Amino acid sequence: MNIEYRFTFRWTAERALKLEQIGATVDPPSDFSGECIIGVVHSAEGAPEWAGVSSLIRDWGGSFLVTTDFSAAEIAAADYCELQVTHANGYPQPEDDFGFRAQTYDTSKYCDECGAWAVQIAPFRVRKSLKWGRNAFLKLFWVEDAIFMHKDVWQAHLAPLGIETWPVEDTKGNVLDHIVQLRADTSVALQMDEDLGVRCPKCGRVRYTGPERGFLPAPVGNPDLPIFRSEQFFGAGHQSSNAILIRRDVVAVIQSAKLRGAKLWPCAAPE
């Protein structure tokens, strides 16, 4: 695996030159018309230029995001992987005043401070104009743990493995015949220490930041389920979601069929 950094900084030609002189490749800035031009540079932890880039970005008051790039072999060897949808388009309906929450969820335990503990009880409603591109998976803005697929792609690849679905409706409540949402109704705890999370000041429950470095903790009990969700919530601000995990055989089908629109994040071996 490689630990990948995406650094951002206030771009100037002088700063870009300094980064290039220590071996970094700076993305061309996309907009020269604004007062503050944001520069972007990528580097892997341990690369020859990484320490120098980190130092310069820190001195300039920049910021960074961290993620892990896993090899295909590391993904295939894991008993479970988190299915992280990367292609987002459209909003859950009705979107005004977040009306979709009352339409789609049981919010009796929902916390509006951390955004956790809403339980889906009805199909999502969406506009018919969702843009998929060449992607097999799609998520809506504001909702990280609802995974949508074209119905025919689900039927060909994931239905034979026992993955069931919710219907998806248009804004008037009519079932759409070409889209489904994957069901992950069972919650399974991950092997995570509560001390690593942050307790919500309003509801008192613990949540965690999403995975950044290394493997996701393994689920407890080695569940024999093709798809399930974590008991733990992940997020920041007023938005939280569960991790959606899939079994090794589902991972293999997604890899072999080259289904697009999602990233596979492997779990560690059980302790």
Coordinates of C-alpha atoms in Angstrom, one line a residue, residues 52 82 93 175 186 189 193 209 228 241 263:
G52 CA 10.4 18.7 1.5
E82 CA -15.7 -1.2 2.4
Q93 CA -35.9 14.4 -2.8
V175 CA -41.1 3.3 -8.9
T186 CA -27.7 -5.7 9.1
A189 CA -19.6 -3.8 14.9
D193 CA -11.8 1.3 20.3
T209 CA -13.3 10.0 11.2
F228 CA -23.7 -5.2 5.7
S241 CA -22.9 7.6 7.8
K263 CA -13.3 2.4 -4.4

